[in-house]
Amino acid sequence: MLRAVGCWEAMSSRRVSPFDAIEVRDSESGAQLHFDGAAIGAAHLGHIVENSLTQTVLYDRVAAAGNIELIVPGAVERVRHRSDERLALMLEDGRTLLTRLLVGADGAASKVRVLAGIECEQVSYGQVGIVGSIATERVHGEVARQRFLPGGPLAFLPLADGRCSIVWSVPEAERDRLLALTPDAFCAELTEASGEMLGAVQSVGERAAFPLRKQHAKRYVDDRIALIGDAAHVIHPLAGQGINLGFLDAASLAEVVSDAAKRGRDIGGLAVLRRYERWRKGDNLLMQRAMDGFHLLFGTRNPLVVGMRGLGLELTERLPPAKSLYMRHAMGLGGDLPALAKV
Ligand SMILES: Cc1cc2nc3c(=O)[nH]c(=O)nc-3n(C[C@H](O)[C@H](O)[C@H](O)COP(=O)(O)OP(=O)(O)OC[C@H]3O[C@@H](n4cnc5c(N)ncnc54)[C@H](O)[C@@H]3O)c2cc1C
């Protein structure tokens, strides 16, 4: 998709870090799963990209487009439906804009969602995600690693400069203590939590923690309003799929809207927008439920569950078709894809 919209070149020539394989470990049962891109003929399973790089390149692309006017900073304060098939948007700076369609891509605390009166189910996982960059004793070899611990999963994501980016999901009560540790003490705890999957953790950069919760908007659309990305759904970051789902929402909505425009239909009409909702909601819910399943399955020390999941992981490891299916889905190659995402 990023290639199709003319952004991938600018991103890949800067700081993207490919990974060729994924290793999943269960700290309790000791079982392991290994996903290898070569098994499905893929050069890479994916890329780790800094959020700020994605945002900068997409922003530059939009700014360079002759037919887009950027109003930055800018925020919608109120919306009013008019009788002429337009929505009036009152901005914080006092300006009013008229539009046929307002797309809320304003994240988990979406103001557009609130203004549209769309209810949103919100459930905390009782965890925070600690993020940062680390140097490790052993090289990562372009393999993404995930170790499931009873308190939450720990991911080591390979970066091009040899370091790893971490997402360490821990119980909320651990947040302050872990952030207050000296770098050396934090590295020692992380080494232990990682089961030394890359040897000792030698250094850590700046750390930050984000509360982890799931959210799903009851509806993605209202008359002349559509929600995409985290404004519509927030999932546990354990499979690193949040941004991918948002991109697929954007491409699907763009396709639905441009089809409607070609046919001379009202692009903000509910009939058109519901097509987008039907297309994406099922897929997003499925991914959210899968993340919930992992969260519940790995968040217990119950010996019976630990034994069964160890067995399940070992069986899956010996089932190449199941692993291929999972890899293709995680790579965004499966399901009903919008044209922009088809390779
Ligand atoms: C700890 C953690 C780790 C994660 N790791 C991964 C990962 O490895 N891979 C992955 O794919 N996803 C990951 N995610 C999820 C990912 O960050 C989100 O899914 C993604 O950022 C959602 O993108 P978005 O554009 O929908 O929303 P956001 O990234 O939240 O962007 C919303 C934008 O809207 C702007 N905005 C908000 N309110 C207003 C307003 N009123 N007016 C105007 N503008 C407004 C904001 O400034 C922001 O720029 C992680 C999340 C967490 C918490």
mmCIF file of C-alpha atoms and ligand atoms in Angstrom:
data_model
loop_
_atom_site.group_PDB
_atom_site.id
_atom_site.type_symbol
_atom_site.label_atom_id
_atom_site.label_comp_id
_atom_site.label_asym_id
_atom_site.label_seq_id
_atom_site.Cartn_x
_atom_site.Cartn_y
_atom_site.Cartn_z
ATOM 1 C CA MET A 1 0.000 0.000 0.000
ATOM 2 C CA LEU A 2 2.792 2.382 0.905
ATOM 3 C CA ARG A 3 4.443 1.615 -2.429
ATOM 4 C CA ALA A 4 1.158 2.181 -4.262
ATOM 5 C CA VAL A 5 0.760 5.660 -2.745
ATOM 6 C CA GLY A 6 4.383 6.578 -3.552
ATOM 7 C CA CYS A 7 5.762 6.498 -0.003
ATOM 8 C CA TRP A 8 7.694 3.254 0.365
ATOM 9 C CA GLU A 9 10.801 4.426 -1.546
ATOM 10 C CA ALA A 10 11.191 7.428 0.761
ATOM 11 C CA MET A 11 10.713 5.193 3.819
ATOM 12 C CA SER A 12 12.938 2.294 2.790
ATOM 13 C CA SER A 13 15.783 4.631 1.836
ATOM 14 C CA ARG A 14 15.755 5.891 5.441
ATOM 15 C CA ARG A 15 15.314 3.795 8.584
ATOM 16 C CA VAL A 16 13.277 0.653 8.008
ATOM 17 C CA SER A 17 14.390 -2.649 9.502
ATOM 18 C CA PRO A 18 13.342 -5.831 7.718
ATOM 19 C CA PHE A 19 12.830 -9.094 9.571
ATOM 20 C CA ASP A 20 12.893 -12.523 7.958
ATOM 21 C CA ALA A 21 11.632 -14.706 10.779
ATOM 22 C CA ILE A 22 9.602 -14.601 13.988
ATOM 23 C CA GLU A 23 10.314 -16.689 17.082
ATOM 24 C CA VAL A 24 7.615 -17.161 19.698
ATOM 25 C CA ARG A 25 8.494 -18.642 23.095
ATOM 26 C CA ASP A 26 6.354 -19.598 26.059
ATOM 27 C CA SER A 27 8.233 -18.905 29.311
ATOM 28 C CA GLU A 28 6.184 -21.435 31.299
ATOM 29 C CA SER A 29 6.030 -24.502 29.050
ATOM 30 C CA GLY A 30 9.297 -23.789 27.220
ATOM 31 C CA ALA A 31 7.546 -24.462 23.872
ATOM 32 C CA GLN A 32 8.674 -22.498 20.812
ATOM 33 C CA LEU A 33 7.273 -21.591 17.408
ATOM 34 C CA HIS A 34 9.393 -20.468 14.499
ATOM 35 C CA PHE A 35 7.984 -18.635 11.476
ATOM 36 C CA ASP A 36 10.318 -18.325 8.520
ATOM 37 C CA GLY A 37 9.560 -16.084 5.524
ATOM 38 C CA ALA A 38 11.485 -18.438 3.229
ATOM 39 C CA ALA A 39 8.833 -21.115 3.878
ATOM 40 C CA ILE A 40 6.304 -19.035 1.929
ATOM 41 C CA GLY A 41 8.811 -17.640 -0.567
ATOM 42 C CA ALA A 42 8.822 -14.171 1.020
ATOM 43 C CA ALA A 43 12.022 -12.129 1.119
ATOM 44 C CA HIS A 44 10.860 -10.553 4.388
ATOM 45 C CA LEU A 45 8.028 -11.200 6.809
ATOM 46 C CA GLY A 46 7.723 -7.500 7.513
ATOM 47 C CA HIS A 47 9.532 -4.314 8.483
ATOM 48 C CA ILE A 48 9.909 -2.490 11.770
ATOM 49 C CA VAL A 49 9.330 1.200 11.018
ATOM 50 C CA GLU A 50 9.402 4.068 13.491
ATOM 51 C CA ASN A 51 5.980 5.648 13.795
ATOM 52 C CA SER A 52 7.487 9.115 13.309
ATOM 53 C CA LEU A 53 9.033 8.080 9.966
ATOM 54 C CA THR A 54 5.706 6.752 8.650
ATOM 55 C CA GLN A 55 3.995 9.954 9.725
ATOM 56 C CA THR A 56 6.667 12.243 8.203
ATOM 57 C CA VAL A 57 6.698 10.509 4.828
ATOM 58 C CA LEU A 58 2.897 10.334 4.569
ATOM 59 C CA TYR A 59 2.645 13.974 5.620
ATOM 60 C CA ASP A 60 5.199 15.054 2.984
ATOM 61 C CA ARG A 61 3.291 13.078 0.338
ATOM 62 C CA VAL A 62 0.023 14.786 1.232
ATOM 63 C CA ALA A 63 1.711 18.209 1.365
ATOM 64 C CA ALA A 64 3.147 17.653 -2.140
ATOM 65 C CA ALA A 65 -0.244 16.734 -3.634
ATOM 66 C CA GLY A 66 -1.645 19.667 -5.575
ATOM 67 C CA ASN A 67 -5.286 18.962 -4.716
ATOM 68 C CA ILE A 68 -5.036 18.778 -0.912
ATOM 69 C CA GLU A 69 -5.119 21.767 1.405
ATOM 70 C CA LEU A 70 -3.559 21.157 4.805
ATOM 71 C CA ILE A 71 -4.882 23.066 7.803
ATOM 72 C CA VAL A 72 -2.259 22.391 10.469
ATOM 73 C CA PRO A 73 -2.643 22.714 13.351
ATOM 74 C CA GLY A 74 -6.356 22.318 13.155
ATOM 75 C CA ALA A 75 -9.069 20.619 15.147
ATOM 76 C CA VAL A 76 -12.788 20.199 14.715
ATOM 77 C CA GLU A 77 -14.838 21.629 17.573
ATOM 78 C CA ARG A 78 -18.394 21.025 16.420
ATOM 79 C CA VAL A 79 -20.232 19.468 13.490
ATOM 80 C CA ARG A 80 -23.689 20.295 12.173
ATOM 81 C CA HIS A 81 -25.710 18.426 9.565
ATOM 82 C CA ARG A 82 -27.152 20.747 6.908
ATOM 83 C CA SER A 83 -30.065 20.197 4.597
ATOM 84 C CA ASP A 84 -27.893 20.432 1.427
ATOM 85 C CA GLU A 85 -26.062 17.079 1.822
ATOM 86 C CA ARG A 86 -23.156 18.820 3.528
ATOM 87 C CA LEU A 87 -21.692 18.749 6.999
ATOM 88 C CA ALA A 88 -20.580 22.063 8.528
ATOM 89 C CA LEU A 89 -17.345 21.682 10.532
ATOM 90 C CA MET A 90 -16.609 24.441 13.036
ATOM 91 C CA LEU A 91 -12.858 24.500 13.686
ATOM 92 C CA GLU A 92 -11.217 25.635 16.917
ATOM 93 C CA ASP A 93 -9.795 28.692 15.116
ATOM 94 C CA GLY A 94 -13.322 29.860 14.293
ATOM 95 C CA ARG A 95 -13.344 28.784 10.649
ATOM 96 C CA THR A 96 -16.211 26.793 9.152
ATOM 97 C CA LEU A 97 -15.708 24.167 6.443
ATOM 98 C CA LEU A 98 -18.370 22.414 4.408
ATOM 99 C CA THR A 99 -17.892 18.799 3.434
ATOM 100 C CA ARG A 100 -19.755 15.784 2.103
ATOM 101 C CA LEU A 101 -17.656 13.418 4.211
ATOM 102 C CA LEU A 102 -15.678 13.743 7.451
ATOM 103 C CA VAL A 103 -13.183 10.939 8.160
ATOM 104 C CA GLY A 104 -12.187 10.570 11.805
ATOM 105 C CA ALA A 105 -8.575 9.300 11.832
ATOM 106 C CA ASP A 106 -7.871 10.985 15.162
ATOM 107 C CA GLY A 107 -6.826 8.025 17.290
ATOM 108 C CA ALA A 108 -8.164 6.192 20.332
ATOM 109 C CA ALA A 109 -9.650 9.297 22.000
ATOM 110 C CA SER A 110 -11.313 10.362 18.727
ATOM 111 C CA LYS A 111 -13.158 13.659 19.008
ATOM 112 C CA VAL A 112 -14.919 12.922 15.734
ATOM 113 C CA ARG A 113 -16.306 9.715 17.270
ATOM 114 C CA VAL A 114 -17.581 11.682 20.261
ATOM 115 C CA LEU A 115 -19.073 14.427 18.075
ATOM 116 C CA ALA A 116 -20.860 11.769 16.009
ATOM 117 C CA GLY A 117 -22.300 10.290 19.220
ATOM 118 C CA ILE A 118 -20.872 6.866 18.391
ATOM 119 C CA GLU A 119 -20.525 4.666 21.480
ATOM 120 C CA CYS A 120 -17.273 2.819 22.015
ATOM 121 C CA GLU A 121 -16.654 -0.291 24.109
ATOM 122 C CA GLN A 122 -13.465 0.195 26.165
ATOM 123 C CA VAL A 123 -11.804 -2.485 28.306
ATOM 124 C CA SER A 124 -8.427 -2.151 30.023
ATOM 125 C CA TYR A 125 -6.041 -5.109 29.825
ATOM 126 C CA GLY A 126 -4.664 -4.048 33.215
ATOM 127 C CA GLN A 127 -1.256 -3.789 31.591
ATOM 128 C CA VAL A 128 1.079 -1.093 30.277
ATOM 129 C CA GLY A 129 3.425 -1.463 27.335
ATOM 130 C CA ILE A 130 6.971 -0.343 28.152
ATOM 131 C CA VAL A 131 8.825 0.713 25.020
ATOM 132 C CA GLY A 132 12.458 1.625 24.365
ATOM 133 C CA SER A 133 15.544 0.598 22.396
ATOM 134 C CA ILE A 134 18.128 -1.840 23.740
ATOM 135 C CA ALA A 135 21.546 -3.232 22.849
ATOM 136 C CA THR A 136 22.016 -6.963 23.430
ATOM 137 C CA GLU A 137 24.959 -9.292 23.834
ATOM 138 C CA ARG A 138 24.052 -11.401 20.794
ATOM 139 C CA VAL A 139 23.034 -10.131 17.326
ATOM 140 C CA HIS A 140 19.334 -10.251 16.452
ATOM 141 C CA GLY A 141 19.951 -11.678 12.967
ATOM 142 C CA GLU A 142 16.832 -9.886 11.610
ATOM 143 C CA VAL A 143 14.548 -12.122 13.661
ATOM 144 C CA ALA A 144 11.608 -10.676 15.629
ATOM 145 C CA ARG A 145 11.263 -12.400 18.990
ATOM 146 C CA GLN A 146 8.327 -12.618 21.356
ATOM 147 C CA ARG A 147 8.419 -14.265 24.787
ATOM 148 C CA PHE A 148 5.109 -14.827 26.523
ATOM 149 C CA LEU A 149 5.351 -14.348 30.295
ATOM 150 C CA PRO A 150 2.456 -14.702 32.780
ATOM 151 C CA GLY A 151 2.518 -10.891 33.286
ATOM 152 C CA GLY A 152 2.380 -10.149 29.535
ATOM 153 C CA PRO A 153 4.358 -10.670 26.325
ATOM 154 C CA LEU A 154 7.841 -9.240 25.740
ATOM 155 C CA ALA A 155 8.861 -8.423 22.148
ATOM 156 C CA PHE A 156 12.385 -7.813 20.859
ATOM 157 C CA LEU A 157 12.008 -6.223 17.415
ATOM 158 C CA PRO A 158 15.178 -6.010 15.291
ATOM 159 C CA LEU A 159 16.392 -2.552 14.228
ATOM 160 C CA ALA A 160 18.714 -1.877 11.284
ATOM 161 C CA ASP A 161 21.411 -0.382 13.557
ATOM 162 C CA GLY A 162 21.756 -3.709 15.427
ATOM 163 C CA ARG A 163 19.685 -2.687 18.456
ATOM 164 C CA CYS A 164 16.197 -3.978 19.261
ATOM 165 C CA SER A 165 13.053 -2.033 19.925
ATOM 166 C CA ILE A 166 11.115 -3.540 22.830
ATOM 167 C CA VAL A 167 7.442 -3.680 23.727
ATOM 168 C CA TRP A 168 7.217 -5.194 27.217
ATOM 169 C CA SER A 169 3.640 -5.657 28.428
ATOM 170 C CA VAL A 170 3.592 -5.728 32.227
ATOM 171 C CA PRO A 171 0.875 -5.456 34.918
ATOM 172 C CA GLU A 172 -0.048 -1.808 35.619
ATOM 173 C CA ALA A 173 1.238 -2.128 39.190
ATOM 174 C CA GLU A 174 4.771 -2.730 37.847
ATOM 175 C CA ARG A 175 4.850 0.440 35.733
ATOM 176 C CA ASP A 176 6.312 2.967 38.183
ATOM 177 C CA ARG A 177 8.850 0.553 39.633
ATOM 178 C CA LEU A 178 10.198 -0.501 36.224
ATOM 179 C CA LEU A 179 10.381 3.074 34.931
ATOM 180 C CA ALA A 180 12.199 4.229 38.097
ATOM 181 C CA LEU A 181 14.901 1.525 37.890
ATOM 182 C CA THR A 182 18.410 2.656 36.945
ATOM 183 C CA PRO A 183 19.321 1.649 33.371
ATOM 184 C CA ASP A 184 21.577 -1.141 34.685
ATOM 185 C CA ALA A 185 18.901 -2.532 37.003
ATOM 186 C CA PHE A 186 16.290 -2.333 34.203
ATOM 187 C CA CYS A 187 18.645 -4.198 31.838
ATOM 188 C CA ALA A 188 19.165 -6.908 34.473
ATOM 189 C CA GLU A 189 15.382 -7.416 34.893
ATOM 190 C CA LEU A 190 14.897 -7.405 31.146
ATOM 191 C CA THR A 191 17.663 -9.974 30.672
ATOM 192 C CA GLU A 192 15.856 -12.251 33.089
ATOM 193 C CA ALA A 193 12.395 -11.624 31.593
ATOM 194 C CA SER A 194 13.760 -12.333 28.102
ATOM 195 C CA GLY A 195 15.111 -15.719 29.184
ATOM 196 C CA GLU A 196 18.390 -14.432 27.719
ATOM 197 C CA MET A 197 17.013 -14.981 24.221
ATOM 198 C CA LEU A 198 19.734 -12.586 22.968
ATOM 199 C CA GLY A 199 22.089 -12.990 25.916
ATOM 200 C CA ALA A 200 22.443 -10.105 28.348
ATOM 201 C CA VAL A 201 20.679 -6.793 27.685
ATOM 202 C CA GLN A 202 23.616 -4.366 27.746
ATOM 203 C CA SER A 203 22.030 -0.919 27.543
ATOM 204 C CA VAL A 204 18.656 0.773 27.231
ATOM 205 C CA GLY A 205 17.670 4.184 25.849
ATOM 206 C CA GLU A 206 14.768 6.341 26.978
ATOM 207 C CA ARG A 207 11.814 4.327 28.332
ATOM 208 C CA ALA A 208 8.114 5.170 28.101
ATOM 209 C CA ALA A 209 4.944 3.327 29.146
ATOM 210 C CA PHE A 210 1.516 3.304 27.484
ATOM 211 C CA PRO A 211 -1.682 1.889 29.017
ATOM 212 C CA LEU A 212 -2.971 -1.111 27.068
ATOM 213 C CA ARG A 213 -6.668 -1.431 26.399
ATOM 214 C CA LYS A 214 -9.010 -2.637 23.753
ATOM 215 C CA GLN A 215 -11.680 -0.495 22.179
ATOM 216 C CA HIS A 216 -14.251 -1.022 19.501
ATOM 217 C CA ALA A 217 -16.673 1.574 18.237
ATOM 218 C CA LYS A 218 -20.264 0.270 18.092
ATOM 219 C CA ARG A 219 -20.480 1.724 14.564
ATOM 220 C CA TYR A 220 -17.764 2.880 12.185
ATOM 221 C CA VAL A 221 -20.063 5.241 10.307
ATOM 222 C CA ASP A 222 -22.752 7.827 10.736
ATOM 223 C CA ASP A 223 -24.401 10.081 8.195
ATOM 224 C CA ARG A 224 -21.397 11.789 6.426
ATOM 225 C CA ILE A 225 -18.912 10.514 9.019
ATOM 226 C CA ALA A 226 -16.545 7.504 8.923
ATOM 227 C CA LEU A 227 -14.021 6.345 11.526
ATOM 228 C CA ILE A 228 -10.760 4.620 10.607
ATOM 229 C CA GLY A 229 -7.756 3.260 12.525
ATOM 230 C CA ASP A 230 -7.602 3.561 16.300
ATOM 231 C CA ALA A 231 -10.599 5.910 16.231
ATOM 232 C CA ALA A 232 -12.632 2.789 15.336
ATOM 233 C CA HIS A 233 -10.663 0.023 17.097
ATOM 234 C CA VAL A 234 -7.713 -0.418 19.438
ATOM 235 C CA ILE A 235 -6.122 -3.844 19.876
ATOM 236 C CA HIS A 236 -3.412 -5.313 22.112
ATOM 237 C CA PRO A 237 -0.040 -4.558 20.479
ATOM 238 C CA LEU A 238 1.270 -8.109 20.962
ATOM 239 C CA ALA A 239 1.181 -8.927 17.238
ATOM 240 C CA GLY A 240 2.119 -5.426 16.050
ATOM 241 C CA GLN A 241 -0.986 -5.199 13.849
ATOM 242 C CA GLY A 242 -2.546 -1.888 14.917
ATOM 243 C CA ILE A 243 -1.214 0.277 12.125
ATOM 244 C CA ASN A 244 -1.806 -2.426 9.499
ATOM 245 C CA LEU A 245 -5.504 -2.552 10.374
ATOM 246 C CA GLY A 246 -5.704 1.237 10.145
ATOM 247 C CA PHE A 247 -4.027 1.235 6.728
ATOM 248 C CA LEU A 248 -6.488 -1.392 5.466
ATOM 249 C CA ASP A 249 -9.394 0.712 6.784
ATOM 250 C CA ALA A 250 -8.043 3.753 4.915
ATOM 251 C CA ALA A 251 -7.568 1.863 1.638
ATOM 252 C CA SER A 252 -10.980 0.189 1.860
ATOM 253 C CA LEU A 253 -12.763 3.463 2.603
ATOM 254 C CA ALA A 254 -10.895 5.181 -0.255
ATOM 255 C CA GLU A 255 -11.974 2.410 -2.624
ATOM 256 C CA VAL A 256 -15.616 2.528 -1.545
ATOM 257 C CA VAL A 257 -15.712 6.320 -1.798
ATOM 258 C CA SER A 258 -14.002 6.500 -5.171
ATOM 259 C CA ASP A 259 -16.318 3.768 -6.572
ATOM 260 C CA ALA A 260 -19.297 5.800 -5.353
ATOM 261 C CA ALA A 261 -17.921 9.012 -6.889
ATOM 262 C CA LYS A 262 -17.403 7.264 -10.252
ATOM 263 C CA ARG A 263 -21.035 6.153 -10.199
ATOM 264 C CA GLY A 264 -22.249 9.636 -9.317
ATOM 265 C CA ARG A 265 -23.432 8.546 -5.862
ATOM 266 C CA ASP A 266 -23.288 10.644 -2.685
ATOM 267 C CA ILE A 267 -19.913 9.751 -1.119
ATOM 268 C CA GLY A 268 -21.072 10.644 2.395
ATOM 269 C CA GLY A 269 -24.391 8.820 2.215
ATOM 270 C CA LEU A 270 -24.989 6.048 4.751
ATOM 271 C CA ALA A 271 -25.557 3.389 2.086
ATOM 272 C CA VAL A 272 -22.064 4.002 0.693
ATOM 273 C CA LEU A 273 -20.368 4.264 4.085
ATOM 274 C CA ARG A 274 -22.020 1.092 5.386
ATOM 275 C CA ARG A 275 -20.278 -0.824 2.606
ATOM 276 C CA TYR A 276 -16.970 0.274 4.160
ATOM 277 C CA GLU A 277 -18.160 -0.743 7.641
ATOM 278 C CA ARG A 278 -19.285 -4.203 6.455
ATOM 279 C CA TRP A 279 -15.943 -4.679 4.708
ATOM 280 C CA ARG A 280 -13.700 -3.884 7.662
ATOM 281 C CA LYS A 281 -15.555 -4.491 10.921
ATOM 282 C CA GLY A 282 -15.512 -8.302 10.796
ATOM 283 C CA ASP A 283 -11.781 -8.449 10.032
ATOM 284 C CA ASN A 284 -10.920 -5.963 12.771
ATOM 285 C CA LEU A 285 -13.084 -7.793 15.332
ATOM 286 C CA LEU A 286 -11.459 -11.087 14.398
ATOM 287 C CA MET A 287 -7.985 -9.651 14.945
ATOM 288 C CA GLN A 288 -9.064 -8.091 18.250
ATOM 289 C CA ARG A 289 -10.513 -11.411 19.451
ATOM 290 C CA ALA A 290 -7.371 -13.265 18.397
ATOM 291 C CA MET A 291 -5.291 -10.830 20.510
ATOM 292 C CA ASP A 292 -7.700 -11.396 23.434
ATOM 293 C CA GLY A 293 -7.287 -15.140 23.008
ATOM 294 C CA PHE A 294 -3.474 -14.885 23.174
ATOM 295 C CA HIS A 295 -3.744 -12.550 26.159
ATOM 296 C CA LEU A 296 -5.951 -15.000 28.098
ATOM 297 C CA LEU A 297 -4.162 -18.153 26.993
ATOM 298 C CA PHE A 298 -0.690 -16.937 27.925
ATOM 299 C CA GLY A 299 -1.681 -14.877 30.970
ATOM 300 C CA THR A 300 -2.102 -17.890 33.246
ATOM 301 C CA ARG A 301 0.146 -20.216 35.230
ATOM 302 C CA ASN A 302 -2.584 -22.866 35.576
ATOM 303 C CA PRO A 303 -0.564 -26.076 34.975
ATOM 304 C CA LEU A 304 -3.329 -27.662 32.896
ATOM 305 C CA VAL A 305 -3.522 -24.659 30.557
ATOM 306 C CA VAL A 306 0.284 -24.366 30.434
ATOM 307 C CA GLY A 307 0.543 -28.045 29.449
ATOM 308 C CA MET A 308 -2.144 -27.777 26.787
ATOM 309 C CA ARG A 309 -0.774 -24.612 25.229
ATOM 310 C CA GLY A 310 2.738 -26.092 25.169
ATOM 311 C CA LEU A 311 1.306 -29.070 23.312
ATOM 312 C CA GLY A 312 -0.656 -26.759 20.992
ATOM 313 C CA LEU A 313 2.465 -24.745 20.159
ATOM 314 C CA GLU A 314 4.473 -27.904 19.481
ATOM 315 C CA LEU A 315 1.751 -29.295 17.221
ATOM 316 C CA THR A 316 1.493 -25.993 15.326
ATOM 317 C CA GLU A 317 5.274 -25.960 14.921
ATOM 318 C CA ARG A 318 4.955 -29.272 13.069
ATOM 319 C CA LEU A 319 2.103 -28.045 10.847
ATOM 320 C CA PRO A 320 3.635 -25.962 8.042
ATOM 321 C CA PRO A 321 0.250 -25.236 6.342
ATOM 322 C CA ALA A 322 -1.134 -23.686 9.547
ATOM 323 C CA LYS A 323 2.002 -21.592 9.969
ATOM 324 C CA SER A 324 1.875 -20.437 6.318
ATOM 325 C CA LEU A 325 -1.740 -19.384 6.758
ATOM 326 C CA TYR A 326 -0.889 -17.401 9.878
ATOM 327 C CA MET A 327 2.128 -15.751 8.200
ATOM 328 C CA ARG A 328 0.152 -14.752 5.129
ATOM 329 C CA HIS A 329 -2.571 -13.198 7.277
ATOM 330 C CA ALA A 330 -0.104 -11.338 9.518
ATOM 331 C CA MET A 331 1.689 -10.044 6.396
ATOM 332 C CA GLY A 332 -1.563 -8.604 5.077
ATOM 333 C CA LEU A 333 -1.730 -11.055 2.162
ATOM 334 C CA GLY A 334 -4.901 -12.840 3.233
ATOM 335 C CA GLY A 335 -8.556 -11.873 3.461
ATOM 336 C CA ASP A 336 -10.607 -9.518 1.328
ATOM 337 C CA LEU A 337 -7.998 -6.896 0.523
ATOM 338 C CA PRO A 338 -8.604 -3.462 -1.008
ATOM 339 C CA ALA A 339 -7.040 -2.927 -4.459
ATOM 340 C CA LEU A 340 -4.301 -0.680 -3.029
ATOM 341 C CA ALA A 341 -3.046 -3.532 -0.831
ATOM 342 C CA LYS A 342 -3.006 -6.204 -3.540
ATOM 343 C CA VAL A 343 0.467 -7.050 -4.808
HETATM 344 C C1 LIG B 1 2.879 0.252 23.466
HETATM 345 C C2 LIG B 1 2.304 0.174 22.076
HETATM 346 C C3 LIG B 1 3.029 -0.483 21.080
HETATM 347 C C4 LIG B 1 2.516 -0.590 19.790
HETATM 348 N N1 LIG B 1 3.234 -1.270 18.850
HETATM 349 C C5 LIG B 1 2.739 -1.394 17.606
HETATM 350 C C6 LIG B 1 3.467 -2.088 16.590
HETATM 351 O O1 LIG B 1 4.553 -2.619 16.837
HETATM 352 N N2 LIG B 1 2.923 -2.168 15.344
HETATM 353 C C7 LIG B 1 1.703 -1.620 15.036
HETATM 354 O O2 LIG B 1 1.242 -1.731 13.892
HETATM 355 N N3 LIG B 1 0.995 -0.957 15.970
HETATM 356 C C8 LIG B 1 1.482 -0.827 17.237
HETATM 357 N N4 LIG B 1 0.761 -0.143 18.173
HETATM 358 C C9 LIG B 1 -0.551 0.416 17.790
HETATM 359 C C10 LIG B 1 -0.380 1.668 16.927
HETATM 360 O O3 LIG B 1 0.419 2.607 17.612
HETATM 361 C C11 LIG B 1 -1.751 2.258 16.600
HETATM 362 O O4 LIG B 1 -2.606 1.245 16.114
HETATM 363 C C12 LIG B 1 -1.632 3.359 15.543
HETATM 364 O O5 LIG B 1 -0.781 4.388 15.991
HETATM 365 C C13 LIG B 1 -3.001 3.940 15.231
HETATM 366 O O6 LIG B 1 -2.869 4.920 14.248
HETATM 367 P P1 LIG B 1 -3.972 6.057 14.072
HETATM 368 O O7 LIG B 1 -3.428 6.958 13.005
HETATM 369 O O8 LIG B 1 -5.308 5.443 13.901
HETATM 370 O O9 LIG B 1 -4.018 6.838 15.453
HETATM 371 P P2 LIG B 1 -2.835 7.702 16.175
HETATM 372 O O10 LIG B 1 -1.493 7.120 15.871
HETATM 373 O O11 LIG B 1 -3.267 7.817 17.580
HETATM 374 O O12 LIG B 1 -2.955 9.097 15.417
HETATM 375 C C14 LIG B 1 -4.041 9.980 15.621
HETATM 376 C C15 LIG B 1 -3.641 11.375 15.167
HETATM 377 O O13 LIG B 1 -4.763 12.240 15.292
HETATM 378 C C16 LIG B 1 -4.346 13.447 15.936
HETATM 379 N N5 LIG B 1 -5.500 13.972 16.694
HETATM 380 C C17 LIG B 1 -6.043 13.460 17.819
HETATM 381 N N6 LIG B 1 -7.096 14.210 18.219
HETATM 382 C C18 LIG B 1 -7.219 15.204 17.317
HETATM 383 C C19 LIG B 1 -8.122 16.282 17.171
HETATM 384 N N7 LIG B 1 -9.123 16.490 18.044
HETATM 385 N N8 LIG B 1 -7.965 17.100 16.116
HETATM 386 C C20 LIG B 1 -6.981 16.913 15.222
HETATM 387 N N9 LIG B 1 -6.103 15.911 15.308
HETATM 388 C C21 LIG B 1 -6.207 15.056 16.328
HETATM 389 C C22 LIG B 1 -3.199 13.040 16.833
HETATM 390 O O14 LIG B 1 -2.363 14.149 17.104
HETATM 391 C C23 LIG B 1 -2.503 11.979 15.988
HETATM 392 O O15 LIG B 1 -1.578 12.555 15.097
HETATM 393 C C24 LIG B 1 1.253 -0.014 19.472
HETATM 394 C C25 LIG B 1 0.534 0.664 20.465
HETATM 395 C C26 LIG B 1 1.053 0.755 21.758
HETATM 396 C C27 LIG B 1 0.250 1.482 22.811
#
